[in-house]
Amino acid sequence: MTGPRLDRLSLNQRTTASWTLPQAVQGCVDAGLPAIGVWREQLAEVGLEEGCRLVREAGLRVSSLCRGGFFTATDPADVRAAEARNREALEEAAALGAATLVLVPGGLPAGDRDLEGARHRVATAVERLVPYAHELGVTLGIEPMNPVYAADRGVVSTLASALDLAERFDAADVGVVVDTFHLWWEPGVAEQLLRAGPRIVSYQVCDWITPLPADTLLARGMMGDGHVDFAAFSRAVGRAGYTGDVEVEIFNADVWAQPPAEVVATLSTRYLALVEPYLVEA
Amino acid sequence: MTGPRLDRLSLNQRTTASWTLPQAVQGCVDAGLPAIGVWREQLAEVGLEEGCRLVREAGLRVSSLCRGGFFTATDPADVRAAEARNREALEEAAALGAATLVLVPGGLPAGDRDLEGARHRVATAVERLVPYAHELGVTLGIEPMNPVYAADRGVVSTLASALDLAERFDAADVGVVVDTFHLWWEPGVAEQLLRAGPRIVSYQVCDWITPLPADTLLARGMMGDGHVDFAAFSRAVGRAGYTGDVEVEIFNADVWAQPPAEVVATLSTRYLALVEPYLVEA
């Protein structure tokens, strides 16, 4: 399975949720994957220094650190706590040499129906983080999320609106995370990808499956099991000039129930069939 | 409960799914509602002529006929069948004097991942229906649907793209159906409502609730039970100049388990508290 055609494939740790960071690093090495998307929770289990040593000695790139964000609190103490967590996450991303810190915008606070207000608070929080991100040389990656999550997870609902926000800042400081699950349905998404161009800091792939699993947070499918046209989407990402890693990020109880090494084998096969051939426009 | 403040409230039959058309008509009369959104399935149970007689003698307006559409088939026989069903639905809408025939665009055919192609087929099918709609004096109402349904129910995912399609035709022939469940999350929706103006042929209200019920087709909540800001949305609909009926359309197993007359009482109360005060901009 190893070889040049896997040279942009990254395992997002959440796809193999039962693996510790050392296990996931070893899983990437065993499967010939050159990159990993690291989660803060698993990083904390081994500590930052040990985590950095593990990925460096394995020769892996860190395609992203997941996750910062959750910016929509209104209580001042919660706002300060979110900022502190994000500054810490930026320091970890810098230490890991991660291509980006993925920012999940956050949903509506309990009982709050002011979606515009929540979107405004995301913009304010990003603005406050930019100087420290710049100082550390980390690019913030705003992740627009499928509208199914607008209430409870991410109030930035389209690539177009993520770009409206990102473009207020230098591209080196603020980019966008492009995830097929979140964006496959967006009208005009190919044009928005072209608009994004160098702002694309991460390309994440997984499928939109129906019927949607009962827990919408675990609704993502293995590429090929659902409705996403990965060829068309990956071509558009390629045309936008993206040459970075392609992360497979799947939250799905059935996937998590399988042996992780088998999941990595399956996602590698699906990636080679459905994604990789289309990444570079002829 | 009767009185001028209910004079734009309409019961979409699907909210009281266990009621026959005669029962729903009587339910509207009993509760002082001046309008009803009729479903073709329940209309067929009594026949068109009897259905027309029932609503006329009750003095009700028919705020919409649900539903036409389902335009995304690729097989020529299926395409012809869909067109025939839609022509029949237009005739029923004309006989009922319905304000619009609601068009549900349809999802991706099984195994088909060409979302652009499906969207194109919707446009083609609408174009083919327009002459007959015009002849009958019925306005087609394109219903943009929440992206959670993009794969399996409705490939027109935003009010902006519904308007892109509707604006190819005269406003008397093709309008848009505005439903809070489908559109509450759309960035810039207030501006799109202004753009829509007289193209708004139906305003449907129900709430976005979390966690999303396991069957996403039954995921709609009673106004006030979820995350939608009905005041802001209704103000924007009012500013757009909409003066028609406001339909309450809720697909929800818990709502359907309640006695229908109680459901009508609840939705009337919620409408008066959350929607009606905001429909006309001061």
Short mmCIF file of N, CA and C in Angstrom, two decimals, chain A residues 21-170:
data_model
loop_
_atom_site.label_atom_id
_atom_site.label_comp_id
_atom_site.label_asym_id
_atom_site.label_seq_id
_atom_site.Cartn_x
_atom_site.Cartn_y
_atom_site.Cartn_z
N LEU A 21 -2.39 8.23 21.02
CA LEU A 21 -1.51 8.90 20.05
C LEU A 21 -0.35 7.99 19.63
N PRO A 22 0.35 7.32 20.59
CA PRO A 22 1.41 6.41 20.12
C PRO A 22 0.89 5.33 19.18
N GLN A 23 -0.26 4.77 19.47
CA GLN A 23 -0.83 3.76 18.57
C GLN A 23 -1.17 4.33 17.20
N ALA A 24 -1.74 5.52 17.18
CA ALA A 24 -2.10 6.13 15.89
C ALA A 24 -0.86 6.46 15.07
N VAL A 25 0.18 6.96 15.76
CA VAL A 25 1.44 7.24 15.05
C VAL A 25 1.98 5.95 14.43
N GLN A 26 2.00 4.88 15.23
CA GLN A 26 2.49 3.61 14.71
C GLN A 26 1.60 3.09 13.58
N GLY A 27 0.28 3.30 13.72
CA GLY A 27 -0.65 2.88 12.67
C GLY A 27 -0.38 3.58 11.35
N CYS A 28 -0.05 4.88 11.42
CA CYS A 28 0.30 5.61 10.20
C CYS A 28 1.58 5.03 9.59
N VAL A 29 2.57 4.81 10.43
CA VAL A 29 3.84 4.28 9.93
C VAL A 29 3.62 2.91 9.27
N ASP A 30 2.88 2.04 9.96
CA ASP A 30 2.64 0.69 9.44
C ASP A 30 1.92 0.72 8.09
N ALA A 31 1.01 1.71 7.92
CA ALA A 31 0.21 1.76 6.70
C ALA A 31 0.82 2.64 5.62
N GLY A 32 1.97 3.24 5.93
CA GLY A 32 2.64 4.06 4.92
C GLY A 32 2.04 5.44 4.75
N LEU A 33 1.34 5.91 5.77
CA LEU A 33 0.77 7.26 5.70
C LEU A 33 1.79 8.26 6.24
N PRO A 34 1.98 9.37 5.53
CA PRO A 34 3.03 10.32 5.91
C PRO A 34 2.58 11.40 6.88
N ALA A 35 1.31 11.40 7.27
CA ALA A 35 0.82 12.54 8.06
C ALA A 35 -0.30 12.10 8.99
N ILE A 36 -0.48 12.90 10.01
CA ILE A 36 -1.51 12.62 11.01
C ILE A 36 -2.18 13.92 11.43
N GLY A 37 -3.49 13.86 11.66
CA GLY A 37 -4.23 14.97 12.27
C GLY A 37 -4.40 14.65 13.74
N VAL A 38 -3.77 15.46 14.59
CA VAL A 38 -3.69 15.15 16.02
C VAL A 38 -4.85 15.79 16.79
N TRP A 39 -5.39 15.05 17.74
CA TRP A 39 -6.42 15.59 18.62
C TRP A 39 -5.82 15.96 19.97
N ARG A 40 -6.25 17.09 20.50
CA ARG A 40 -5.70 17.60 21.75
C ARG A 40 -5.92 16.64 22.91
N GLU A 41 -7.06 15.97 22.93
CA GLU A 41 -7.36 15.08 24.05
C GLU A 41 -6.33 13.95 24.13
N GLN A 42 -6.03 13.33 22.99
CA GLN A 42 -5.05 12.24 22.99
C GLN A 42 -3.63 12.76 23.17
N LEU A 43 -3.39 13.97 22.72
CA LEU A 43 -2.08 14.59 22.93
C LEU A 43 -1.85 14.81 24.42
N ALA A 44 -2.89 15.25 25.11
CA ALA A 44 -2.76 15.52 26.55
C ALA A 44 -2.42 14.25 27.34
N GLU A 45 -2.87 13.10 26.85
CA GLU A 45 -2.61 11.85 27.56
C GLU A 45 -1.11 11.55 27.64
N VAL A 46 -0.36 11.92 26.60
CA VAL A 46 1.09 11.65 26.62
C VAL A 46 1.92 12.89 26.95
N GLY A 47 1.28 14.05 26.87
CA GLY A 47 2.01 15.29 27.11
C GLY A 47 2.58 15.84 25.80
N LEU A 48 2.71 17.17 25.76
CA LEU A 48 3.11 17.82 24.51
C LEU A 48 4.51 17.40 24.06
N GLU A 49 5.45 17.35 25.02
CA GLU A 49 6.83 17.06 24.64
C GLU A 49 6.96 15.66 24.04
N GLU A 50 6.34 14.69 24.72
CA GLU A 50 6.38 13.31 24.24
C GLU A 50 5.65 13.19 22.90
N GLY A 51 4.51 13.90 22.78
CA GLY A 51 3.76 13.86 21.51
C GLY A 51 4.60 14.39 20.35
N CYS A 52 5.30 15.49 20.60
CA CYS A 52 6.16 16.06 19.55
C CYS A 52 7.27 15.07 19.18
N ARG A 53 7.85 14.44 20.20
CA ARG A 53 8.92 13.48 19.94
C ARG A 53 8.40 12.31 19.10
N LEU A 54 7.22 11.81 19.46
CA LEU A 54 6.64 10.67 18.74
C LEU A 54 6.46 10.95 17.25
N VAL A 55 5.82 12.05 16.94
CA VAL A 55 5.55 12.32 15.51
C VAL A 55 6.85 12.66 14.77
N ARG A 56 7.78 13.32 15.46
CA ARG A 56 9.04 13.69 14.79
C ARG A 56 9.86 12.44 14.49
N GLU A 57 9.97 11.55 15.49
CA GLU A 57 10.79 10.35 15.27
C GLU A 57 10.15 9.40 14.27
N ALA A 58 8.81 9.47 14.15
CA ALA A 58 8.13 8.64 13.15
C ALA A 58 8.22 9.27 11.76
N GLY A 59 8.70 10.51 11.69
CA GLY A 59 8.82 11.18 10.39
C GLY A 59 7.49 11.64 9.83
N LEU A 60 6.49 11.81 10.69
CA LEU A 60 5.17 12.22 10.21
C LEU A 60 5.02 13.74 10.19
N ARG A 61 4.28 14.22 9.20
CA ARG A 61 3.79 15.60 9.25
C ARG A 61 2.53 15.65 10.12
N VAL A 62 2.32 16.79 10.77
CA VAL A 62 1.06 17.00 11.49
C VAL A 62 0.18 17.90 10.60
N SER A 63 -0.79 17.27 9.96
CA SER A 63 -1.58 18.02 8.99
C SER A 63 -2.55 18.99 9.66
N SER A 64 -2.92 18.70 10.90
CA SER A 64 -3.74 19.65 11.65
C SER A 64 -3.71 19.28 13.12
N LEU A 65 -4.02 20.28 13.94
CA LEU A 65 -4.31 20.00 15.35
C LEU A 65 -5.79 20.32 15.55
N CYS A 66 -6.52 19.35 16.11
CA CYS A 66 -7.95 19.50 16.37
C CYS A 66 -8.16 19.52 17.89
N ARG A 67 -8.86 20.41 18.45
CA ARG A 67 -9.52 21.50 17.82
C ARG A 67 -9.47 22.69 18.75
N GLY A 68 -9.43 23.86 18.17
CA GLY A 68 -9.70 25.08 18.88
C GLY A 68 -11.10 25.54 18.54
N GLY A 69 -11.42 26.75 18.97
CA GLY A 69 -12.70 27.32 18.62
C GLY A 69 -13.67 27.36 19.78
N PHE A 70 -14.94 27.03 19.50
CA PHE A 70 -16.03 27.10 20.50
C PHE A 70 -16.07 28.51 21.11
N PHE A 71 -16.38 29.42 20.20
CA PHE A 71 -16.21 30.85 20.46
C PHE A 71 -17.50 31.56 20.83
N THR A 72 -18.61 30.86 20.97
CA THR A 72 -19.88 31.57 20.98
C THR A 72 -20.45 31.85 22.37
N ALA A 73 -19.66 31.58 23.40
CA ALA A 73 -20.13 31.87 24.75
C ALA A 73 -20.42 33.36 24.91
N THR A 74 -21.34 33.67 25.82
CA THR A 74 -21.64 35.08 26.10
C THR A 74 -21.14 35.49 27.49
N ASP A 75 -21.09 34.56 28.41
CA ASP A 75 -20.61 34.88 29.76
C ASP A 75 -19.13 35.25 29.69
N PRO A 76 -18.75 36.42 30.27
CA PRO A 76 -17.36 36.88 30.16
C PRO A 76 -16.33 35.86 30.65
N ALA A 77 -16.65 35.15 31.73
CA ALA A 77 -15.69 34.16 32.23
C ALA A 77 -15.53 33.02 31.22
N ASP A 78 -16.63 32.61 30.58
CA ASP A 78 -16.56 31.56 29.56
C ASP A 78 -15.76 32.03 28.34
N VAL A 79 -15.95 33.30 28.00
CA VAL A 79 -15.21 33.86 26.86
C VAL A 79 -13.71 33.84 27.15
N ARG A 80 -13.36 34.27 28.37
CA ARG A 80 -11.93 34.27 28.73
C ARG A 80 -11.37 32.84 28.76
N ALA A 81 -12.17 31.89 29.28
CA ALA A 81 -11.71 30.50 29.33
C ALA A 81 -11.49 29.96 27.91
N ALA A 82 -12.39 30.29 27.00
CA ALA A 82 -12.25 29.83 25.61
C ALA A 82 -10.98 30.42 24.99
N GLU A 83 -10.72 31.69 25.27
CA GLU A 83 -9.52 32.31 24.71
C GLU A 83 -8.26 31.64 25.26
N ALA A 84 -8.27 31.36 26.57
CA ALA A 84 -7.10 30.70 27.18
C ALA A 84 -6.88 29.32 26.56
N ARG A 85 -7.96 28.57 26.36
CA ARG A 85 -7.82 27.24 25.75
C ARG A 85 -7.27 27.36 24.33
N ASN A 86 -7.72 28.36 23.61
CA ASN A 86 -7.25 28.52 22.24
C ASN A 86 -5.79 28.96 22.18
N ARG A 87 -5.37 29.77 23.12
CA ARG A 87 -3.95 30.16 23.15
C ARG A 87 -3.08 28.94 23.45
N GLU A 88 -3.55 28.11 24.36
CA GLU A 88 -2.81 26.88 24.67
C GLU A 88 -2.76 25.97 23.43
N ALA A 89 -3.88 25.87 22.73
CA ALA A 89 -3.92 25.04 21.53
C ALA A 89 -2.96 25.58 20.46
N LEU A 90 -2.87 26.91 20.36
CA LEU A 90 -1.93 27.51 19.40
C LEU A 90 -0.50 27.12 19.75
N GLU A 91 -0.18 27.13 21.04
CA GLU A 91 1.18 26.75 21.46
C GLU A 91 1.47 25.30 21.10
N GLU A 92 0.47 24.43 21.28
CA GLU A 92 0.66 23.03 20.90
C GLU A 92 0.84 22.89 19.39
N ALA A 93 0.01 23.61 18.63
CA ALA A 93 0.12 23.53 17.17
C ALA A 93 1.50 23.98 16.70
N ALA A 94 2.01 25.04 17.33
CA ALA A 94 3.35 25.53 16.97
C ALA A 94 4.40 24.48 17.30
N ALA A 95 4.31 23.89 18.47
CA ALA A 95 5.30 22.89 18.88
C ALA A 95 5.28 21.68 17.95
N LEU A 96 4.09 21.30 17.52
CA LEU A 96 3.95 20.14 16.62
C LEU A 96 4.30 20.47 15.17
N GLY A 97 4.41 21.75 14.86
CA GLY A 97 4.58 22.15 13.47
C GLY A 97 3.35 21.84 12.64
N ALA A 98 2.16 21.92 13.26
CA ALA A 98 0.92 21.58 12.55
C ALA A 98 0.63 22.59 11.44
N ALA A 99 0.09 22.07 10.34
CA ALA A 99 -0.24 22.96 9.23
C ALA A 99 -1.31 23.97 9.61
N THR A 100 -2.16 23.62 10.56
CA THR A 100 -3.20 24.55 11.00
C THR A 100 -3.76 24.10 12.34
N LEU A 101 -4.33 25.06 13.07
CA LEU A 101 -5.18 24.74 14.21
C LEU A 101 -6.62 24.84 13.74
N VAL A 102 -7.34 23.72 13.74
CA VAL A 102 -8.72 23.69 13.25
C VAL A 102 -9.64 24.36 14.28
N LEU A 103 -10.40 25.34 13.81
CA LEU A 103 -11.31 26.06 14.69
C LEU A 103 -12.76 25.65 14.41
N VAL A 104 -13.37 25.02 15.38
CA VAL A 104 -14.81 24.70 15.30
C VAL A 104 -15.54 25.88 15.93
N PRO A 105 -16.36 26.58 15.14
CA PRO A 105 -16.89 27.87 15.61
C PRO A 105 -17.68 27.81 16.91
N GLY A 106 -18.42 26.74 17.12
CA GLY A 106 -19.33 26.68 18.27
C GLY A 106 -20.75 26.99 17.86
N GLY A 107 -21.70 26.50 18.66
CA GLY A 107 -23.12 26.68 18.35
C GLY A 107 -23.73 27.80 19.17
N LEU A 108 -25.05 27.80 19.24
CA LEU A 108 -25.77 28.80 20.03
C LEU A 108 -25.67 28.43 21.51
N PRO A 109 -25.41 29.40 22.38
CA PRO A 109 -25.49 29.10 23.81
C PRO A 109 -26.91 28.64 24.17
N ALA A 110 -27.04 27.89 25.26
CA ALA A 110 -28.35 27.36 25.66
C ALA A 110 -29.37 28.49 25.78
N GLY A 111 -30.50 28.31 25.13
CA GLY A 111 -31.59 29.28 25.22
C GLY A 111 -31.41 30.52 24.36
N ASP A 112 -30.29 30.63 23.69
CA ASP A 112 -29.99 31.82 22.88
C ASP A 112 -30.37 31.53 21.43
N ARG A 113 -31.13 32.44 20.82
CA ARG A 113 -31.56 32.24 19.43
C ARG A 113 -30.96 33.28 18.48
N ASP A 114 -29.98 34.02 18.98
CA ASP A 114 -29.42 35.10 18.16
C ASP A 114 -28.24 34.57 17.35
N LEU A 115 -28.56 34.02 16.19
CA LEU A 115 -27.55 33.40 15.34
C LEU A 115 -26.57 34.45 14.81
N GLU A 116 -27.09 35.61 14.43
CA GLU A 116 -26.21 36.68 13.96
C GLU A 116 -25.24 37.09 15.05
N GLY A 117 -25.74 37.20 16.27
CA GLY A 117 -24.88 37.55 17.39
C GLY A 117 -23.78 36.53 17.60
N ALA A 118 -24.15 35.25 17.51
CA ALA A 118 -23.16 34.18 17.69
C ALA A 118 -22.10 34.24 16.59
N ARG A 119 -22.54 34.51 15.37
CA ARG A 119 -21.57 34.62 14.27
C ARG A 119 -20.63 35.81 14.49
N HIS A 120 -21.18 36.88 15.01
CA HIS A 120 -20.36 38.05 15.29
C HIS A 120 -19.32 37.73 16.38
N ARG A 121 -19.72 36.96 17.39
CA ARG A 121 -18.77 36.62 18.45
C ARG A 121 -17.63 35.73 17.92
N VAL A 122 -17.93 34.88 16.95
CA VAL A 122 -16.86 34.09 16.33
C VAL A 122 -15.83 35.01 15.69
N ALA A 123 -16.32 35.99 14.95
CA ALA A 123 -15.41 36.92 14.27
C ALA A 123 -14.55 37.67 15.28
N THR A 124 -15.17 38.12 16.35
CA THR A 124 -14.44 38.86 17.38
C THR A 124 -13.36 37.98 18.02
N ALA A 125 -13.72 36.74 18.30
CA ALA A 125 -12.78 35.83 18.97
C ALA A 125 -11.60 35.50 18.05
N VAL A 126 -11.89 35.30 16.76
CA VAL A 126 -10.80 35.03 15.81
C VAL A 126 -9.86 36.23 15.77
N GLU A 127 -10.45 37.41 15.69
CA GLU A 127 -9.64 38.63 15.64
C GLU A 127 -8.71 38.72 16.86
N ARG A 128 -9.21 38.35 18.01
CA ARG A 128 -8.39 38.43 19.23
C ARG A 128 -7.26 37.40 19.23
N LEU A 129 -7.45 36.28 18.52
CA LEU A 129 -6.42 35.23 18.49
C LEU A 129 -5.33 35.48 17.46
N VAL A 130 -5.66 36.27 16.44
CA VAL A 130 -4.74 36.41 15.30
C VAL A 130 -3.33 36.86 15.71
N PRO A 131 -3.20 37.88 16.58
CA PRO A 131 -1.82 38.30 16.88
C PRO A 131 -0.96 37.19 17.48
N TYR A 132 -1.54 36.40 18.36
CA TYR A 132 -0.77 35.32 18.98
C TYR A 132 -0.48 34.21 17.96
N ALA A 133 -1.45 33.91 17.12
CA ALA A 133 -1.22 32.92 16.06
C ALA A 133 -0.07 33.39 15.16
N HIS A 134 -0.10 34.67 14.81
CA HIS A 134 0.95 35.24 13.95
C HIS A 134 2.32 35.13 14.62
N GLU A 135 2.35 35.48 15.90
CA GLU A 135 3.60 35.43 16.66
C GLU A 135 4.17 34.01 16.67
N LEU A 136 3.28 33.03 16.76
CA LEU A 136 3.71 31.63 16.83
C LEU A 136 3.88 31.00 15.44
N GLY A 137 3.45 31.71 14.42
CA GLY A 137 3.56 31.14 13.07
C GLY A 137 2.57 30.03 12.78
N VAL A 138 1.42 30.08 13.45
CA VAL A 138 0.38 29.06 13.22
C VAL A 138 -0.76 29.70 12.43
N THR A 139 -1.28 28.97 11.43
CA THR A 139 -2.43 29.46 10.68
C THR A 139 -3.71 28.93 11.31
N LEU A 140 -4.60 29.86 11.65
CA LEU A 140 -5.91 29.46 12.17
C LEU A 140 -6.76 28.94 11.00
N GLY A 141 -7.46 27.83 11.21
CA GLY A 141 -8.28 27.26 10.15
C GLY A 141 -9.75 27.27 10.54
N ILE A 142 -10.51 28.19 9.98
CA ILE A 142 -11.94 28.26 10.29
C ILE A 142 -12.66 27.13 9.54
N GLU A 143 -13.39 26.32 10.27
CA GLU A 143 -14.08 25.19 9.64
C GLU A 143 -15.58 25.49 9.51
N PRO A 144 -16.03 25.80 8.30
CA PRO A 144 -17.48 25.93 8.12
C PRO A 144 -18.11 24.56 8.30
N MET A 145 -19.27 24.54 8.97
CA MET A 145 -19.88 23.26 9.31
C MET A 145 -21.26 23.13 8.69
N ASN A 146 -21.61 21.92 8.32
CA ASN A 146 -22.91 21.63 7.75
C ASN A 146 -24.01 22.28 8.59
N PRO A 147 -25.01 22.88 7.94
CA PRO A 147 -26.09 23.53 8.69
C PRO A 147 -26.80 22.61 9.68
N VAL A 148 -26.67 21.31 9.52
CA VAL A 148 -27.26 20.41 10.51
C VAL A 148 -26.68 20.68 11.90
N TYR A 149 -25.49 21.29 11.96
CA TYR A 149 -24.84 21.61 13.23
C TYR A 149 -24.96 23.09 13.61
N ALA A 150 -25.71 23.87 12.86
CA ALA A 150 -25.71 25.33 13.10
C ALA A 150 -26.14 25.67 14.52
N ALA A 151 -27.07 24.90 15.09
CA ALA A 151 -27.56 25.24 16.43
C ALA A 151 -26.59 24.80 17.52
N ASP A 152 -25.97 23.64 17.33
CA ASP A 152 -25.29 23.05 18.49
C ASP A 152 -23.78 22.87 18.33
N ARG A 153 -23.21 23.28 17.19
CA ARG A 153 -21.80 22.96 17.00
C ARG A 153 -21.03 24.03 16.23
N GLY A 154 -21.61 24.51 15.15
CA GLY A 154 -20.86 25.47 14.34
C GLY A 154 -21.77 26.44 13.61
N VAL A 155 -21.68 27.72 13.98
CA VAL A 155 -22.58 28.71 13.39
C VAL A 155 -22.07 29.27 12.07
N VAL A 156 -20.86 28.90 11.67
CA VAL A 156 -20.37 29.31 10.34
C VAL A 156 -20.74 28.17 9.39
N SER A 157 -21.69 28.44 8.49
CA SER A 157 -22.40 27.36 7.81
C SER A 157 -22.02 27.14 6.36
N THR A 158 -21.25 28.02 5.78
CA THR A 158 -20.86 27.87 4.38
C THR A 158 -19.41 28.27 4.20
N LEU A 159 -18.80 27.73 3.13
CA LEU A 159 -17.45 28.15 2.79
C LEU A 159 -17.44 29.64 2.46
N ALA A 160 -18.50 30.11 1.80
CA ALA A 160 -18.58 31.53 1.45
C ALA A 160 -18.50 32.39 2.71
N SER A 161 -19.23 32.03 3.76
CA SER A 161 -19.18 32.88 4.95
C SER A 161 -17.89 32.68 5.74
N ALA A 162 -17.31 31.49 5.69
CA ALA A 162 -15.99 31.31 6.32
C ALA A 162 -14.95 32.19 5.64
N LEU A 163 -15.06 32.31 4.32
CA LEU A 163 -14.11 33.16 3.59
C LEU A 163 -14.36 34.63 3.87
N ASP A 164 -15.64 35.01 3.98
CA ASP A 164 -15.93 36.40 4.34
C ASP A 164 -15.21 36.77 5.64
N LEU A 165 -15.15 35.82 6.54
CA LEU A 165 -14.46 36.06 7.82
C LEU A 165 -12.95 35.98 7.65
N ALA A 166 -12.46 34.94 6.99
CA ALA A 166 -11.01 34.75 6.87
C ALA A 166 -10.35 35.90 6.12
N GLU A 167 -11.03 36.42 5.12
CA GLU A 167 -10.42 37.44 4.26
C GLU A 167 -10.20 38.78 4.96
N ARG A 168 -10.70 38.90 6.18
CA ARG A 168 -10.37 40.13 6.93
C ARG A 168 -8.92 40.12 7.42
N PHE A 169 -8.27 38.96 7.29
CA PHE A 169 -6.92 38.81 7.84
C PHE A 169 -5.96 38.33 6.76
N ASP A 170 -4.67 38.36 7.07
CA ASP A 170 -3.68 37.83 6.13
C ASP A 170 -3.88 36.33 5.96
#
